[in-house]
Short mmCIF file of C-alpha atoms in Angstrom, two decimals:
data_model
loop_
_atom_site.label_atom_id
_atom_site.label_comp_id
_atom_site.label_asym_id
_atom_site.label_seq_id
_atom_site.Cartn_x
_atom_site.Cartn_y
_atom_site.Cartn_z
CA UNK X 3 88.72 109.32 101.19
CA UNK X 4 92.22 110.49 100.86
CA UNK X 5 93.84 112.74 98.01
CA UNK X 6 97.42 112.70 97.65
CA UNK X 7 99.10 115.50 95.78
CA UNK X 8 102.92 115.64 94.63
CA UNK X 9 104.99 118.50 94.07
CA UNK X 10 108.65 119.52 93.71
CA UNK X 11 109.68 117.43 90.58
CA UNK X 12 111.42 118.82 87.61
CA UNK X 13 114.66 118.86 85.61
CA UNK X 14 118.08 118.63 87.39
CA UNK X 15 121.72 117.85 86.27
CA UNK X 16 123.29 114.73 87.50
CA UNK X 17 124.72 115.21 91.00
CA UNK X 18 121.99 117.70 91.92
CA UNK X 19 119.00 117.72 94.42
CA UNK X 20 115.45 117.79 94.46
CA UNK X 21 112.83 117.55 97.26
CA UNK X 22 109.60 115.97 96.52
CA UNK X 23 106.56 116.68 98.78
CA UNK X 24 103.17 114.90 98.94
CA UNK X 25 100.27 116.63 100.60
CA UNK X 26 97.35 114.67 101.92
CA UNK X 27 93.83 115.94 101.85
CA UNK X 28 90.57 114.66 103.35
CA UNK X 29 91.77 112.53 106.33
CA UNK X 30 94.47 112.65 108.90
CA UNK X 31 97.24 110.38 107.95
CA UNK X 32 98.74 109.76 111.25
CA UNK X 33 97.67 106.13 111.21
CA UNK X 34 98.82 105.49 107.58
CA UNK X 35 102.20 104.16 106.26
CA UNK X 36 103.38 106.44 103.70
CA UNK X 37 105.66 105.67 100.70
CA UNK X 38 107.23 106.62 97.36
CA UNK X 39 107.39 104.61 94.33
CA UNK X 40 108.83 105.50 90.82
CA UNK X 41 108.09 104.33 87.33
CA UNK X 42 110.79 104.78 84.69
CA UNK X 43 109.85 104.65 80.95
CA UNK X 44 109.02 101.14 79.76
CA UNK X 45 109.61 99.79 83.18
CA UNK X 46 107.20 98.80 85.95
CA UNK X 47 106.40 100.98 89.00
CA UNK X 48 109.01 100.17 91.83
CA UNK X 49 109.13 100.77 95.55
CA UNK X 50 111.54 103.44 96.66
CA UNK X 51 111.00 104.11 100.29
CA UNK X 52 108.35 103.92 103.02
CA UNK X 53 107.94 105.35 106.54
CA UNK X 54 105.69 104.52 109.52
CA UNK X 55 103.26 107.04 111.25
CA UNK X 56 105.98 107.88 113.76
CA UNK X 57 108.83 108.16 111.30
CA UNK X 58 110.65 105.48 113.21
CA UNK X 59 111.25 102.92 110.26
CA UNK X 60 112.31 103.66 106.68
CA UNK X 61 112.89 101.34 103.94
CA UNK X 62 114.84 102.31 100.80
CA UNK X 63 115.81 100.11 97.98
CA UNK X 64 119.61 99.63 97.50
CA UNK X 65 119.59 101.87 94.49
CA UNK X 66 118.62 104.92 96.31
CA UNK X 67 120.05 104.04 99.96
CA UNK X 68 122.30 106.87 101.22
CA UNK X 69 121.14 109.18 98.74
CA UNK X 70 117.30 109.59 99.30
CA UNK X 71 115.74 110.34 102.65
CA UNK X 72 112.14 109.82 103.46
CA UNK X 73 110.41 112.08 106.13
CA UNK X 74 107.01 113.08 107.27
CA UNK X 75 105.24 115.87 109.08
CA UNK X 76 102.07 114.60 110.58
CA UNK X 77 100.86 118.04 111.81
CA UNK X 78 101.08 119.18 108.19
CA UNK X 79 99.86 115.90 106.74
CA UNK X 80 102.77 115.78 104.54
CA UNK X 81 105.62 113.22 103.34
CA UNK X 82 108.64 114.26 101.70
CA UNK X 83 111.59 112.59 99.71
CA UNK X 84 114.85 114.36 99.66
CA UNK X 85 116.93 113.07 96.69
CA UNK X 86 120.60 113.95 96.61
CA UNK X 87 123.42 112.93 94.28
CA UNK X 88 120.88 112.39 91.49
CA UNK X 89 121.74 110.08 88.57
CA UNK X 90 120.27 109.81 85.16
CA UNK X 91 118.86 106.39 86.16
CA UNK X 92 116.76 108.18 88.84
CA UNK X 93 114.62 109.73 85.97
CA UNK X 94 111.10 108.49 86.38
CA UNK X 95 107.73 109.51 87.49
CA UNK X 96 107.45 109.46 91.20
CA UNK X 97 104.24 108.59 93.05
CA UNK X 98 103.37 109.04 96.69
CA UNK X 99 101.23 106.39 98.28
CA UNK X 100 99.31 105.65 101.48
CA UNK X 101 97.76 102.59 103.30
CA UNK X 102 97.11 101.37 106.73
CA UNK X 103 98.89 98.11 106.01
CA UNK X 104 102.50 98.27 105.43
CA UNK X 105 102.72 95.06 103.45
CA UNK X 106 100.08 96.41 100.99
CA UNK X 107 101.90 99.61 100.67
CA UNK X 108 105.23 97.90 100.33
CA UNK X 109 104.05 95.61 97.49
CA UNK X 110 102.45 98.33 95.53
CA UNK X 111 98.89 97.63 96.47
CA UNK X 112 98.26 100.85 98.58
CA UNK X 113 94.81 102.09 98.66
CA UNK X 114 95.73 105.80 97.90
CA UNK X 115 98.14 107.19 95.27
CA UNK X 116 99.02 110.59 94.00
CA UNK X 117 98.87 111.40 90.34
CA UNK X 118 102.71 111.30 89.88
CA UNK X 119 105.39 113.78 89.12
CA UNK X 120 108.16 113.85 86.69
CA UNK X 121 111.75 113.79 87.70
CA UNK X 122 114.28 114.11 84.98
CA UNK X 123 118.03 113.77 85.59
CA UNK X 124 120.27 115.04 82.75
CA UNK X 125 123.84 113.58 82.27
#
């Protein structure tokens, strides 16, 4: 069993930055793909970014590409999402996810999920 715990969310002005972190407990995540999703009010949960176990591949949606960066530290069992040049439309609950299968992760069907953390960007 894996427990994922997000931290680092909050309120920031447009143009500002936040760094989200996700700590994993219960199992070594070296074999897992890790990812971030977000869900804005009244909308479905959407994929943001994903990273392989060795950090070699990263996938970002067009809406965050160039502004968000996903990274991981396998020694610390953590994955992070650095968010720069934030916009009001980035306001959402952000979720960390993990799965051994990339396609499952990418499609939103990951086995493990965090509880979510609020990010609010004011204009």
